[in-house]
Amino acid sequence: MRTRGTLRFGIAAAALFAALSLVVWRQSRALEVLRALDGVRAERALLESERARLQRSIQKLESRPELVAAAGARFGLRPPAASEIVILWLPATRPAGPVGAARLAISGGER
């Protein structure tokens, strides 16, 4: 009878040890996954900040002062003077009435 009780105790102790080992393994695995998730979140935050910085840079480079400066430096271009601007009207889009007549008079008549 004594060996039977010892055997039961041994099996119960082994089962308890296996269950506790499984819990420890599961918890350590969960901690590893959480560490990896934190790393991915940190990397995503860095990438989002880099993206925002690049978007600000693009907006700055696309601004009119930057484009005027770059066109002047690279191609020798300059903004046109008021006398150099000519508005050409297509026959279907020319405004009618006194405003259209005034514009025609300013531009030198119909061409």
Tab-separated table of C-alpha atoms in Angstrom:
chain	number	residue	atom	x	y	z
A	1	MET	CA	0.000	0.000	0.000
A	2	ARG	CA	2.860	2.282	0.761
A	3	THR	CA	4.278	1.962	-2.747
A	4	ARG	CA	0.897	2.756	-4.203
A	5	GLY	CA	0.686	6.035	-2.206
A	6	THR	CA	4.238	6.923	-3.164
A	7	LEU	CA	3.428	6.260	-6.809
A	8	ARG	CA	0.350	8.503	-6.647
A	9	PHE	CA	2.341	11.221	-4.955
A	10	GLY	CA	5.072	10.945	-7.592
A	11	ILE	CA	2.564	11.167	-10.441
A	12	ALA	CA	0.803	14.122	-8.788
A	13	ALA	CA	4.137	15.900	-8.215
A	14	ALA	CA	5.181	15.266	-11.826
A	15	ALA	CA	1.821	16.568	-13.100
A	16	LEU	CA	2.117	19.671	-10.919
A	17	PHE	CA	5.692	20.246	-12.091
A	18	ALA	CA	4.619	19.864	-15.753
A	19	ALA	CA	1.712	22.289	-15.290
A	20	LEU	CA	3.907	24.866	-13.588
A	21	SER	CA	6.588	24.455	-16.251
A	22	LEU	CA	3.963	25.008	-18.944
A	23	VAL	CA	2.794	28.223	-17.223
A	24	VAL	CA	6.370	29.498	-16.929
A	25	TRP	CA	7.038	28.704	-20.599
A	26	ARG	CA	3.807	30.413	-21.691
A	27	GLN	CA	4.553	33.543	-19.655
A	28	SER	CA	8.130	33.790	-20.915
A	29	ARG	CA	6.899	33.405	-24.486
A	30	ALA	CA	4.324	36.175	-23.908
A	31	LEU	CA	7.058	38.468	-22.565
A	32	GLU	CA	9.199	37.815	-25.645
A	33	VAL	CA	6.276	38.683	-27.917
A	34	LEU	CA	5.592	41.874	-25.932
A	35	ARG	CA	9.235	42.915	-26.234
A	36	ALA	CA	9.097	42.349	-29.982
A	37	LEU	CA	5.859	44.339	-30.172
A	38	ASP	CA	7.439	47.227	-28.264
A	39	GLY	CA	10.361	47.179	-30.686
A	40	VAL	CA	8.041	47.282	-33.683
A	41	ARG	CA	6.031	50.137	-32.135
A	42	ALA	CA	9.199	52.128	-31.492
A	43	GLU	CA	10.358	51.527	-35.061
A	44	ARG	CA	6.961	52.607	-36.383
A	45	ALA	CA	7.115	55.818	-34.331
A	46	LEU	CA	10.551	56.574	-35.780
A	47	LEU	CA	9.337	55.915	-39.307
A	48	GLU	CA	6.276	58.118	-38.813
A	49	SER	CA	8.419	60.966	-37.521
A	50	GLU	CA	10.753	60.534	-40.501
A	51	ARG	CA	7.748	60.601	-42.839
A	52	ALA	CA	6.464	63.810	-41.222
A	53	ARG	CA	9.913	65.385	-41.549
A	54	LEU	CA	10.082	64.430	-45.218
A	55	GLN	CA	6.595	65.812	-45.861
A	56	ARG	CA	7.574	69.126	-44.257
A	57	SER	CA	10.691	69.181	-46.407
A	58	ILE	CA	8.639	68.505	-49.552
A	59	GLN	CA	6.179	71.270	-48.665
A	60	LYS	CA	9.048	73.685	-48.104
A	61	LEU	CA	10.714	72.761	-51.388
A	62	GLU	CA	7.417	73.105	-53.288
A	63	SER	CA	6.751	76.588	-51.883
A	64	ARG	CA	6.823	79.533	-54.253
A	65	PRO	CA	9.893	81.261	-52.718
A	66	GLU	CA	11.935	78.054	-52.975
A	67	LEU	CA	10.829	77.420	-56.568
A	68	VAL	CA	11.576	81.010	-57.629
A	69	ALA	CA	15.023	80.839	-56.037
A	70	ALA	CA	15.798	77.441	-57.588
A	71	ALA	CA	14.570	78.503	-61.044
A	72	GLY	CA	16.669	81.634	-60.852
A	73	ALA	CA	19.788	79.823	-59.678
A	74	ARG	CA	19.599	76.815	-62.004
A	75	PHE	CA	18.010	78.210	-65.149
A	76	GLY	CA	18.447	81.982	-64.879
A	77	LEU	CA	14.683	82.529	-64.756
A	78	ARG	CA	12.980	85.459	-63.062
A	79	PRO	CA	9.379	86.439	-62.362
A	80	PRO	CA	7.856	88.371	-65.271
A	81	ALA	CA	7.296	92.107	-65.079
A	82	ALA	CA	3.706	93.367	-65.318
A	83	SER	CA	4.289	94.584	-68.881
A	84	GLU	CA	5.432	91.098	-69.930
A	85	ILE	CA	2.192	89.358	-68.941
A	86	VAL	CA	-0.236	88.826	-71.836
A	87	ILE	CA	-3.660	87.258	-71.373
A	88	LEU	CA	-4.922	85.447	-74.437
A	89	TRP	CA	-8.658	84.836	-74.637
A	90	LEU	CA	-10.151	82.003	-76.602
A	91	PRO	CA	-13.263	83.063	-78.533
A	92	ALA	CA	-15.517	80.762	-76.477
A	93	THR	CA	-14.125	81.890	-73.111
A	94	ARG	CA	-13.887	85.684	-73.591
A	95	PRO	CA	-16.014	87.498	-71.019
A	96	ALA	CA	-18.901	89.490	-72.468
A	97	GLY	CA	-20.175	92.889	-71.474
A	98	PRO	CA	-18.393	95.967	-70.165
A	99	VAL	CA	-15.772	93.958	-68.277
A	100	GLY	CA	-14.787	92.136	-71.458
A	101	ALA	CA	-14.671	95.394	-73.418
A	102	ALA	CA	-12.496	96.998	-70.748
A	103	ARG	CA	-10.104	94.080	-70.864
A	104	LEU	CA	-9.927	94.255	-74.634
A	105	ALA	CA	-9.174	97.988	-74.449
A	106	ILE	CA	-6.413	97.404	-71.906
A	107	SER	CA	-4.837	94.604	-73.903
A	108	GLY	CA	-4.827	96.639	-77.096
A	109	GLY	CA	-7.883	95.304	-78.864
A	110	GLU	CA	-8.760	92.009	-80.415
A	111	ARG	CA	-5.846	90.114	-81.881
